[in-house]
């Protein structure tokens, strides 16, 4: 057993060292400073509260000026780094299927009037039911989900949402890039189960299925409780004239009178939610119109049929009367076993929230007050590389619990924060391709008493896409 453990640890150490070398090769400018900045964030003793304090860590052998210069003027080969991340081990479900989750997390910059590319980000206030729109940079993340309850996700890609971008079209392009990289890396081959994509109600599931129809994917998204779908159109009656109907009877989520008998009904006992009852209906599709994203569509509008699942639980933490959850799956005719797998796979999407919390509260993702969005992009990609290193070091890190914490039963049960505590010891046993710093002296800076003769321009947040106006 010890020899098997040693062999597994040696393999994990080799994978981590190989990834560190390949990650360093993806840094095209200020590579040494960027690489050591990522190591400093991983090896810091506590949560990252300030970016400049990372220059005091032993892993960052350069000054604080080099730290900021690497973010502002450094370079990362994004396309090459995507392929490096895709070649790492990818978690799968019990049936061997890859499940990808896509979601947006915001880097809020409400007072950065000189920062371009900001949008009004949808955020929640402290009080329940209160929503605020705060300027910032929204980032779209794609991660592979692990089975079971866990705080680990395999971060695969990140993309900043720019003014004028269409959310669903941008998500489709990002998912296509990730899936192509996974297929090129050999993670999916012909005959394997289709890759499942899980998204929240902010994504148009039928349109995602239409845009990714040529890829081996299945779409699973949540729908708002006020949606109205339609069943397939009935066959035309003999001798009927005129154009055949394209839609059948309506199915309104908010009107139980429009619900026929479900195709399947399942009940599952859960420890957290009580009895979870799922009902499913087959071959439901939305009625598309030539407005919004479908404006200018060539040819007839498609009929995107799928399975609708209504999930209702006995109890939900934080609420007295839990509301039902509506899901739409791009594959029709789901079996009762598949229905249970689908709603459980959607609940795994919330593991991505743990990753966002870890990025912001522990690694200090949004702490730096950088002006340029390109610097924020480099910072984000560095932390994506940091999360990948933590995932590769899960079998190598030793548990270092606080006096008030329980010791983890196994190394595989360590959370990302617990693995980060022991990463400094692991880092010393791996390869560090960064070169030693060279001696230098700081520049003179701006002369004392002088004023800034070229102030930065101001930028208003929000959509900047121009619309045609009639005179």
mmCIF file of C-alpha atoms in Angstrom, residues 2-361:
data_model
loop_
_atom_site.group_PDB
_atom_site.id
_atom_site.type_symbol
_atom_site.label_atom_id
_atom_site.label_comp_id
_atom_site.label_asym_id
_atom_site.label_seq_id
_atom_site.Cartn_x
_atom_site.Cartn_y
_atom_site.Cartn_z
ATOM 1 C CA UNK A 2 2.868 2.389 0.831
ATOM 2 C CA UNK A 3 4.537 1.660 -2.499
ATOM 3 C CA UNK A 4 1.293 2.451 -4.328
ATOM 4 C CA UNK A 5 0.957 5.688 -2.368
ATOM 5 C CA UNK A 6 4.579 6.621 -3.104
ATOM 6 C CA UNK A 7 4.092 5.895 -6.800
ATOM 7 C CA UNK A 8 0.951 8.023 -6.887
ATOM 8 C CA UNK A 9 2.679 10.871 -5.059
ATOM 9 C CA UNK A 10 5.651 10.683 -7.424
ATOM 10 C CA UNK A 11 3.325 10.818 -10.422
ATOM 11 C CA UNK A 12 1.462 13.790 -8.935
ATOM 12 C CA UNK A 13 4.754 15.584 -8.279
ATOM 13 C CA UNK A 14 5.806 14.961 -11.867
ATOM 14 C CA UNK A 15 2.509 16.319 -13.194
ATOM 15 C CA UNK A 16 2.817 19.426 -11.036
ATOM 16 C CA UNK A 17 6.419 20.083 -12.071
ATOM 17 C CA UNK A 18 5.537 19.582 -15.726
ATOM 18 C CA UNK A 19 2.636 21.991 -15.484
ATOM 19 C CA UNK A 20 4.818 24.642 -13.820
ATOM 20 C CA UNK A 21 7.342 24.427 -16.639
ATOM 21 C CA UNK A 22 4.661 24.600 -19.323
ATOM 22 C CA UNK A 23 2.936 27.490 -17.536
ATOM 23 C CA UNK A 24 6.233 29.394 -17.451
ATOM 24 C CA UNK A 25 6.608 28.780 -21.180
ATOM 25 C CA UNK A 26 3.245 30.495 -21.779
ATOM 26 C CA UNK A 27 4.488 33.763 -20.226
ATOM 27 C CA UNK A 28 5.780 35.868 -23.091
ATOM 28 C CA UNK A 29 6.838 39.051 -21.250
ATOM 29 C CA UNK A 30 7.924 39.666 -17.647
ATOM 30 C CA UNK A 31 7.789 35.890 -17.274
ATOM 31 C CA UNK A 32 9.908 35.619 -14.108
ATOM 32 C CA UNK A 33 7.948 38.274 -12.213
ATOM 33 C CA UNK A 34 4.561 36.857 -13.282
ATOM 34 C CA UNK A 35 5.547 33.311 -12.347
ATOM 35 C CA UNK A 36 6.804 34.347 -8.908
ATOM 36 C CA UNK A 37 3.689 36.461 -8.352
ATOM 37 C CA UNK A 38 1.549 33.344 -8.808
ATOM 38 C CA UNK A 39 3.793 31.409 -6.406
ATOM 39 C CA UNK A 40 3.593 34.195 -3.825
ATOM 40 C CA UNK A 41 -0.214 34.090 -3.913
ATOM 41 C CA UNK A 42 -0.122 30.323 -3.376
ATOM 42 C CA UNK A 43 2.446 30.342 -0.567
ATOM 43 C CA UNK A 44 1.259 33.365 1.444
ATOM 44 C CA UNK A 45 0.523 32.569 5.074
ATOM 45 C CA UNK A 46 -3.056 33.859 5.033
ATOM 46 C CA UNK A 47 -5.632 35.465 2.777
ATOM 47 C CA UNK A 48 -4.186 37.943 0.291
ATOM 48 C CA UNK A 49 -5.262 41.353 1.551
ATOM 49 C CA UNK A 50 -2.944 43.496 -0.581
ATOM 50 C CA UNK A 51 -1.154 42.852 -3.843
ATOM 51 C CA UNK A 52 2.005 44.735 -2.918
ATOM 52 C CA UNK A 53 2.480 42.655 0.235
ATOM 53 C CA UNK A 54 3.022 39.612 -1.974
ATOM 54 C CA UNK A 55 6.405 41.125 -2.903
ATOM 55 C CA UNK A 56 7.486 40.430 0.699
ATOM 56 C CA UNK A 57 6.958 36.685 0.357
ATOM 57 C CA UNK A 58 10.143 34.591 -0.070
ATOM 58 C CA UNK A 59 8.809 33.172 -3.345
ATOM 59 C CA UNK A 60 8.765 36.662 -4.883
ATOM 60 C CA UNK A 61 12.435 37.591 -5.131
ATOM 61 C CA UNK A 62 11.856 40.908 -6.863
ATOM 62 C CA UNK A 63 10.739 44.320 -5.706
ATOM 63 C CA UNK A 64 7.253 45.710 -5.598
ATOM 64 C CA UNK A 65 7.887 47.806 -8.701
ATOM 65 C CA UNK A 66 8.553 44.653 -10.705
ATOM 66 C CA UNK A 67 5.311 43.204 -9.362
ATOM 67 C CA UNK A 68 3.150 45.991 -10.742
ATOM 68 C CA UNK A 69 5.197 46.204 -13.925
ATOM 69 C CA UNK A 70 4.545 42.520 -14.618
ATOM 70 C CA UNK A 71 0.783 43.023 -14.391
ATOM 71 C CA UNK A 72 0.777 46.189 -16.495
ATOM 72 C CA UNK A 73 3.306 45.161 -19.154
ATOM 73 C CA UNK A 74 3.554 41.387 -18.898
ATOM 74 C CA UNK A 75 2.299 38.930 -21.467
ATOM 75 C CA UNK A 76 0.451 35.605 -21.392
ATOM 76 C CA UNK A 77 -0.070 33.402 -24.448
ATOM 77 C CA UNK A 78 -3.734 32.627 -23.759
ATOM 78 C CA UNK A 79 -4.222 30.140 -26.596
ATOM 79 C CA UNK A 80 -1.192 28.105 -25.596
ATOM 80 C CA UNK A 81 -2.103 28.183 -21.921
ATOM 81 C CA UNK A 82 -5.654 26.957 -22.671
ATOM 82 C CA UNK A 83 -4.164 23.858 -24.272
ATOM 83 C CA UNK A 84 -1.833 23.322 -21.317
ATOM 84 C CA UNK A 85 -4.758 23.413 -18.859
ATOM 85 C CA UNK A 86 -6.868 21.144 -21.079
ATOM 86 C CA UNK A 87 -4.140 18.471 -21.047
ATOM 87 C CA UNK A 88 -4.418 18.041 -17.268
ATOM 88 C CA UNK A 89 -6.630 15.404 -15.649
ATOM 89 C CA UNK A 90 -10.322 16.287 -15.964
ATOM 90 C CA UNK A 91 -12.887 15.098 -13.375
ATOM 91 C CA UNK A 92 -15.774 12.963 -14.596
ATOM 92 C CA UNK A 93 -19.105 11.729 -13.294
ATOM 93 C CA UNK A 94 -19.721 8.170 -12.205
ATOM 94 C CA UNK A 95 -20.748 7.264 -15.756
ATOM 95 C CA UNK A 96 -17.587 8.775 -17.258
ATOM 96 C CA UNK A 97 -19.270 11.952 -18.496
ATOM 97 C CA UNK A 98 -17.577 15.361 -18.365
ATOM 98 C CA UNK A 99 -19.749 18.101 -16.861
ATOM 99 C CA UNK A 100 -18.847 21.718 -17.561
ATOM 100 C CA UNK A 101 -20.314 24.637 -15.633
ATOM 101 C CA UNK A 102 -20.321 28.201 -16.943
ATOM 102 C CA UNK A 103 -21.014 31.245 -14.824
ATOM 103 C CA UNK A 104 -20.040 34.905 -14.423
ATOM 104 C CA UNK A 105 -18.257 36.485 -11.464
ATOM 105 C CA UNK A 106 -17.717 40.230 -11.194
ATOM 106 C CA UNK A 107 -14.629 42.272 -10.414
ATOM 107 C CA UNK A 108 -16.360 45.363 -9.035
ATOM 108 C CA UNK A 109 -14.709 48.736 -9.766
ATOM 109 C CA UNK A 110 -17.329 51.351 -8.807
ATOM 110 C CA UNK A 111 -14.906 54.280 -8.348
ATOM 111 C CA UNK A 112 -12.533 53.558 -11.248
ATOM 112 C CA UNK A 113 -13.715 56.318 -13.573
ATOM 113 C CA UNK A 114 -10.496 56.087 -15.614
ATOM 114 C CA UNK A 115 -10.813 52.329 -16.231
ATOM 115 C CA UNK A 116 -12.292 51.409 -19.636
ATOM 116 C CA UNK A 117 -14.471 48.417 -20.428
ATOM 117 C CA UNK A 118 -16.624 48.478 -17.299
ATOM 118 C CA UNK A 119 -20.195 47.245 -17.279
ATOM 119 C CA UNK A 120 -23.013 47.467 -14.772
ATOM 120 C CA UNK A 121 -22.716 44.182 -12.854
ATOM 121 C CA UNK A 122 -25.713 42.505 -11.267
ATOM 122 C CA UNK A 123 -25.001 42.100 -7.538
ATOM 123 C CA UNK A 124 -27.075 41.377 -4.432
ATOM 124 C CA UNK A 125 -27.186 43.690 -1.444
ATOM 125 C CA UNK A 126 -27.107 42.520 2.158
ATOM 126 C CA UNK A 127 -30.879 42.609 2.540
ATOM 127 C CA UNK A 128 -32.882 39.849 0.918
ATOM 128 C CA UNK A 129 -34.440 40.669 -2.424
ATOM 129 C CA UNK A 130 -32.378 43.809 -3.004
ATOM 130 C CA UNK A 131 -30.379 43.989 -6.218
ATOM 131 C CA UNK A 132 -27.721 46.537 -7.094
ATOM 132 C CA UNK A 133 -26.047 47.354 -10.386
ATOM 133 C CA UNK A 134 -22.411 48.274 -9.685
ATOM 134 C CA UNK A 135 -19.793 49.125 -12.344
ATOM 135 C CA UNK A 136 -17.099 46.531 -12.791
ATOM 136 C CA UNK A 137 -15.564 43.903 -15.057
ATOM 137 C CA UNK A 138 -17.632 40.716 -15.403
ATOM 138 C CA UNK A 139 -15.659 37.537 -16.110
ATOM 139 C CA UNK A 140 -17.102 34.350 -17.585
ATOM 140 C CA UNK A 141 -15.576 31.162 -16.117
ATOM 141 C CA UNK A 142 -15.797 27.595 -17.418
ATOM 142 C CA UNK A 143 -14.946 24.754 -15.040
ATOM 143 C CA UNK A 144 -15.273 20.972 -14.984
ATOM 144 C CA UNK A 145 -17.340 19.725 -12.028
ATOM 145 C CA UNK A 146 -16.520 16.805 -9.772
ATOM 146 C CA UNK A 147 -19.136 14.289 -8.628
ATOM 147 C CA UNK A 148 -20.461 14.562 -5.096
ATOM 148 C CA UNK A 149 -20.406 17.459 -2.653
ATOM 149 C CA UNK A 150 -17.048 19.190 -2.865
ATOM 150 C CA UNK A 151 -15.470 22.623 -3.062
ATOM 151 C CA UNK A 152 -13.128 21.612 -5.903
ATOM 152 C CA UNK A 153 -13.623 22.523 -9.541
ATOM 153 C CA UNK A 154 -11.230 22.257 -12.471
ATOM 154 C CA UNK A 155 -10.959 25.773 -13.879
ATOM 155 C CA UNK A 156 -10.481 25.576 -17.651
ATOM 156 C CA UNK A 157 -11.082 29.017 -19.121
ATOM 157 C CA UNK A 158 -11.949 32.615 -18.279
ATOM 158 C CA UNK A 159 -13.050 35.469 -20.515
ATOM 159 C CA UNK A 160 -13.845 39.080 -19.716
ATOM 160 C CA UNK A 161 -17.253 40.254 -20.923
ATOM 161 C CA UNK A 162 -16.834 43.435 -22.938
ATOM 162 C CA UNK A 163 -19.383 46.173 -23.666
ATOM 163 C CA UNK A 164 -21.631 45.175 -26.533
ATOM 164 C CA UNK A 165 -21.125 41.403 -26.088
ATOM 165 C CA UNK A 166 -24.114 39.112 -26.286
ATOM 166 C CA UNK A 167 -24.047 36.831 -23.242
ATOM 167 C CA UNK A 168 -25.259 33.639 -24.926
ATOM 168 C CA UNK A 169 -23.163 34.103 -28.073
ATOM 169 C CA UNK A 170 -20.079 34.794 -25.965
ATOM 170 C CA UNK A 171 -20.761 31.698 -23.847
ATOM 171 C CA UNK A 172 -21.165 29.561 -26.974
ATOM 172 C CA UNK A 173 -17.860 30.784 -28.407
ATOM 173 C CA UNK A 174 -16.072 30.228 -25.102
ATOM 174 C CA UNK A 175 -17.528 26.737 -24.673
ATOM 175 C CA UNK A 176 -16.603 25.838 -28.240
ATOM 176 C CA UNK A 177 -12.980 26.821 -27.553
ATOM 177 C CA UNK A 178 -12.880 24.744 -24.356
ATOM 178 C CA UNK A 179 -14.524 21.681 -25.891
ATOM 179 C CA UNK A 180 -12.247 21.770 -28.924
ATOM 180 C CA UNK A 181 -9.248 21.858 -26.574
ATOM 181 C CA UNK A 182 -10.616 18.925 -24.551
ATOM 182 C CA UNK A 183 -11.189 16.875 -27.703
ATOM 183 C CA UNK A 184 -7.695 17.720 -28.992
ATOM 184 C CA UNK A 185 -6.249 16.616 -25.636
ATOM 185 C CA UNK A 186 -8.007 13.241 -25.925
ATOM 186 C CA UNK A 187 -10.479 13.695 -23.079
ATOM 187 C CA UNK A 188 -13.424 12.937 -25.376
ATOM 188 C CA UNK A 189 -13.505 10.367 -28.164
ATOM 189 C CA UNK A 190 -16.165 8.981 -30.426
ATOM 190 C CA UNK A 191 -18.524 6.749 -28.450
ATOM 191 C CA UNK A 192 -18.049 8.576 -25.146
ATOM 192 C CA UNK A 193 -21.045 10.173 -23.422
ATOM 193 C CA UNK A 194 -21.770 13.693 -24.578
ATOM 194 C CA UNK A 195 -20.264 16.552 -22.583
ATOM 195 C CA UNK A 196 -22.885 18.071 -20.299
ATOM 196 C CA UNK A 197 -23.000 21.879 -20.008
ATOM 197 C CA UNK A 198 -24.740 23.345 -16.966
ATOM 198 C CA UNK A 199 -25.792 26.996 -16.752
ATOM 199 C CA UNK A 200 -28.095 29.259 -14.795
ATOM 200 C CA UNK A 201 -31.151 31.162 -16.024
ATOM 201 C CA UNK A 202 -28.995 33.930 -17.505
ATOM 202 C CA UNK A 203 -28.161 31.684 -20.473
ATOM 203 C CA UNK A 204 -30.588 30.902 -23.279
ATOM 204 C CA UNK A 205 -30.471 27.107 -23.289
ATOM 205 C CA UNK A 206 -32.231 26.461 -26.627
ATOM 206 C CA UNK A 207 -30.011 29.008 -28.370
ATOM 207 C CA UNK A 208 -26.898 27.471 -26.817
ATOM 208 C CA UNK A 209 -28.025 24.087 -28.113
ATOM 209 C CA UNK A 210 -28.528 25.588 -31.575
ATOM 210 C CA UNK A 211 -25.114 27.294 -31.641
ATOM 211 C CA UNK A 212 -23.316 24.159 -30.403
ATOM 212 C CA UNK A 213 -25.335 21.617 -32.390
ATOM 213 C CA UNK A 214 -22.217 20.343 -34.209
ATOM 214 C CA UNK A 215 -20.441 19.452 -30.950
ATOM 215 C CA UNK A 216 -21.026 16.392 -28.717
ATOM 216 C CA UNK A 217 -22.734 18.378 -25.958
ATOM 217 C CA UNK A 218 -25.960 18.341 -23.960
ATOM 218 C CA UNK A 219 -27.287 21.590 -22.496
ATOM 219 C CA UNK A 220 -28.856 21.770 -19.033
ATOM 220 C CA UNK A 221 -30.012 25.221 -17.886
ATOM 221 C CA UNK A 222 -32.412 26.662 -15.383
ATOM 222 C CA UNK A 223 -35.422 28.551 -16.713
ATOM 223 C CA UNK A 224 -37.407 31.321 -15.071
ATOM 224 C CA UNK A 225 -40.697 30.337 -13.478
ATOM 225 C CA UNK A 226 -42.676 32.612 -15.849
ATOM 226 C CA UNK A 227 -41.620 30.916 -19.094
ATOM 227 C CA UNK A 228 -44.139 29.517 -21.577
ATOM 228 C CA UNK A 229 -43.143 26.642 -23.877
ATOM 229 C CA UNK A 230 -45.031 24.551 -26.398
ATOM 230 C CA UNK A 231 -45.463 20.880 -27.223
ATOM 231 C CA UNK A 232 -44.918 19.549 -30.772
ATOM 232 C CA UNK A 233 -47.535 20.491 -33.327
ATOM 233 C CA UNK A 234 -50.206 17.837 -33.948
ATOM 234 C CA UNK A 235 -50.219 16.132 -37.363
ATOM 235 C CA UNK A 236 -52.359 17.940 -39.955
ATOM 236 C CA UNK A 237 -55.844 16.635 -40.455
ATOM 237 C CA UNK A 238 -56.670 14.945 -43.743
ATOM 238 C CA UNK A 239 -57.779 17.467 -46.320
ATOM 239 C CA UNK A 240 -56.731 20.469 -44.227
ATOM 240 C CA UNK A 241 -55.629 23.561 -46.155
ATOM 241 C CA UNK A 242 -53.224 26.317 -45.340
ATOM 242 C CA UNK A 243 -49.909 26.333 -43.584
ATOM 243 C CA UNK A 244 -49.343 23.563 -41.072
ATOM 244 C CA UNK A 245 -49.041 24.545 -37.425
ATOM 245 C CA UNK A 246 -45.502 24.741 -36.019
ATOM 246 C CA UNK A 247 -46.410 24.666 -32.312
ATOM 247 C CA UNK A 248 -48.736 22.555 -30.242
ATOM 248 C CA UNK A 249 -50.489 23.257 -26.958
ATOM 249 C CA UNK A 250 -48.881 25.736 -24.591
ATOM 250 C CA UNK A 251 -47.121 24.783 -21.375
ATOM 251 C CA UNK A 252 -46.952 27.659 -18.872
ATOM 252 C CA UNK A 253 -44.716 27.131 -15.881
ATOM 253 C CA UNK A 254 -46.914 29.368 -13.712
ATOM 254 C CA UNK A 255 -50.220 27.755 -14.752
ATOM 255 C CA UNK A 256 -50.667 24.144 -13.564
ATOM 256 C CA UNK A 257 -53.826 23.902 -15.656
ATOM 257 C CA UNK A 258 -51.642 23.709 -18.772
ATOM 258 C CA UNK A 259 -49.585 20.798 -17.450
ATOM 259 C CA UNK A 260 -50.546 17.375 -18.789
ATOM 260 C CA UNK A 261 -49.609 14.208 -16.964
ATOM 261 C CA UNK A 262 -45.815 14.085 -16.607
ATOM 262 C CA UNK A 263 -43.819 11.525 -18.499
ATOM 263 C CA UNK A 264 -41.946 10.533 -15.325
ATOM 264 C CA UNK A 265 -42.176 11.310 -11.617
ATOM 265 C CA UNK A 266 -39.378 10.483 -9.196
ATOM 266 C CA UNK A 267 -38.932 11.024 -5.446
ATOM 267 C CA UNK A 268 -35.508 11.038 -3.781
ATOM 268 C CA UNK A 269 -34.775 11.358 -0.066
ATOM 269 C CA UNK A 270 -31.962 13.814 0.652
ATOM 270 C CA UNK A 271 -30.348 14.797 3.948
ATOM 271 C CA UNK A 272 -30.298 18.525 3.153
ATOM 272 C CA UNK A 273 -33.538 19.136 1.261
ATOM 273 C CA UNK A 274 -35.819 16.361 2.480
ATOM 274 C CA UNK A 275 -37.793 14.588 -0.229
ATOM 275 C CA UNK A 276 -36.955 15.927 -3.692
ATOM 276 C CA UNK A 277 -39.772 15.337 -6.175
ATOM 277 C CA UNK A 278 -38.964 15.668 -9.865
ATOM 278 C CA UNK A 279 -41.521 15.627 -12.681
ATOM 279 C CA UNK A 280 -40.525 15.691 -16.342
ATOM 280 C CA UNK A 281 -42.265 16.419 -19.663
ATOM 281 C CA UNK A 282 -40.795 15.518 -23.064
ATOM 282 C CA UNK A 283 -40.415 17.440 -26.320
ATOM 283 C CA UNK A 284 -41.064 20.977 -25.129
ATOM 284 C CA UNK A 285 -39.672 23.940 -27.050
ATOM 285 C CA UNK A 286 -39.874 27.740 -26.891
ATOM 286 C CA UNK A 287 -41.740 29.738 -29.533
ATOM 287 C CA UNK A 288 -38.980 31.722 -31.222
ATOM 288 C CA UNK A 289 -39.580 35.069 -32.913
ATOM 289 C CA UNK A 290 -37.357 37.151 -35.153
ATOM 290 C CA UNK A 291 -36.448 39.575 -32.402
ATOM 291 C CA UNK A 292 -33.418 39.982 -30.197
ATOM 292 C CA UNK A 293 -30.784 37.329 -30.871
ATOM 293 C CA UNK A 294 -32.828 35.773 -33.701
ATOM 294 C CA UNK A 295 -33.077 39.007 -35.691
ATOM 295 C CA UNK A 296 -31.818 38.405 -39.219
ATOM 296 C CA UNK A 297 -31.794 34.621 -38.898
ATOM 297 C CA UNK A 298 -31.659 32.988 -42.323
ATOM 298 C CA UNK A 299 -34.348 30.453 -43.070
ATOM 299 C CA UNK A 300 -37.121 29.230 -40.798
ATOM 300 C CA UNK A 301 -36.629 29.492 -37.069
ATOM 301 C CA UNK A 302 -35.534 26.191 -35.513
ATOM 302 C CA UNK A 303 -37.638 24.034 -33.218
ATOM 303 C CA UNK A 304 -35.384 23.195 -30.252
ATOM 304 C CA UNK A 305 -37.111 20.383 -28.366
ATOM 305 C CA UNK A 306 -35.986 19.181 -24.977
ATOM 306 C CA UNK A 307 -36.997 17.784 -21.610
ATOM 307 C CA UNK A 308 -38.474 20.044 -18.931
ATOM 308 C CA UNK A 309 -37.950 19.068 -15.291
ATOM 309 C CA UNK A 310 -39.759 20.570 -12.332
ATOM 310 C CA UNK A 311 -37.938 19.964 -9.047
ATOM 311 C CA UNK A 312 -39.639 20.604 -5.706
ATOM 312 C CA UNK A 313 -38.047 19.983 -2.298
ATOM 313 C CA UNK A 314 -39.558 19.795 1.181
ATOM 314 C CA UNK A 315 -37.201 22.338 2.735
ATOM 315 C CA UNK A 316 -34.551 24.770 1.631
ATOM 316 C CA UNK A 317 -32.101 26.432 4.041
ATOM 317 C CA UNK A 318 -32.894 30.106 4.437
ATOM 318 C CA UNK A 319 -36.472 29.946 3.123
ATOM 319 C CA UNK A 320 -39.769 28.926 4.674
ATOM 320 C CA UNK A 321 -41.581 28.066 1.421
ATOM 321 C CA UNK A 322 -39.129 26.729 -1.164
ATOM 322 C CA UNK A 323 -39.961 27.564 -4.761
ATOM 323 C CA UNK A 324 -39.815 24.901 -7.468
ATOM 324 C CA UNK A 325 -36.845 24.736 -9.800
ATOM 325 C CA UNK A 326 -37.442 24.517 -13.559
ATOM 326 C CA UNK A 327 -34.786 22.925 -15.783
ATOM 327 C CA UNK A 328 -34.540 22.483 -19.552
ATOM 328 C CA UNK A 329 -32.402 19.707 -21.062
ATOM 329 C CA UNK A 330 -31.548 19.645 -24.748
ATOM 330 C CA UNK A 331 -32.083 15.860 -25.073
ATOM 331 C CA UNK A 332 -35.636 14.554 -25.193
ATOM 332 C CA UNK A 333 -37.113 11.315 -23.847
ATOM 333 C CA UNK A 334 -35.140 11.182 -20.607
ATOM 334 C CA UNK A 335 -35.582 8.086 -18.436
ATOM 335 C CA UNK A 336 -36.396 8.351 -14.710
ATOM 336 C CA UNK A 337 -32.759 7.552 -13.852
ATOM 337 C CA UNK A 338 -31.576 10.303 -16.213
ATOM 338 C CA UNK A 339 -34.026 12.787 -14.694
ATOM 339 C CA UNK A 340 -32.533 12.191 -11.246
ATOM 340 C CA UNK A 341 -29.018 12.540 -12.613
ATOM 341 C CA UNK A 342 -29.890 15.783 -14.370
ATOM 342 C CA UNK A 343 -31.225 17.715 -11.401
ATOM 343 C CA UNK A 344 -28.409 16.422 -9.215
ATOM 344 C CA UNK A 345 -25.893 17.517 -11.836
ATOM 345 C CA UNK A 346 -27.439 20.978 -11.858
ATOM 346 C CA UNK A 347 -27.039 21.258 -8.086
ATOM 347 C CA UNK A 348 -23.332 20.517 -8.543
ATOM 348 C CA UNK A 349 -23.142 23.805 -10.460
ATOM 349 C CA UNK A 350 -23.164 25.630 -7.137
ATOM 350 C CA UNK A 351 -19.708 24.183 -6.404
ATOM 351 C CA UNK A 352 -18.471 26.930 -8.689
ATOM 352 C CA UNK A 353 -19.595 29.451 -6.077
ATOM 353 C CA UNK A 354 -17.046 27.959 -3.668
ATOM 354 C CA UNK A 355 -14.346 28.577 -6.262
ATOM 355 C CA UNK A 356 -15.405 32.206 -6.695
ATOM 356 C CA UNK A 357 -15.363 32.709 -2.933
ATOM 357 C CA UNK A 358 -11.901 31.129 -2.726
ATOM 358 C CA UNK A 359 -10.600 33.368 -5.523
ATOM 359 C CA UNK A 360 -11.877 36.542 -3.898
ATOM 360 C CA UNK A 361 -11.530 35.911 -0.181
#
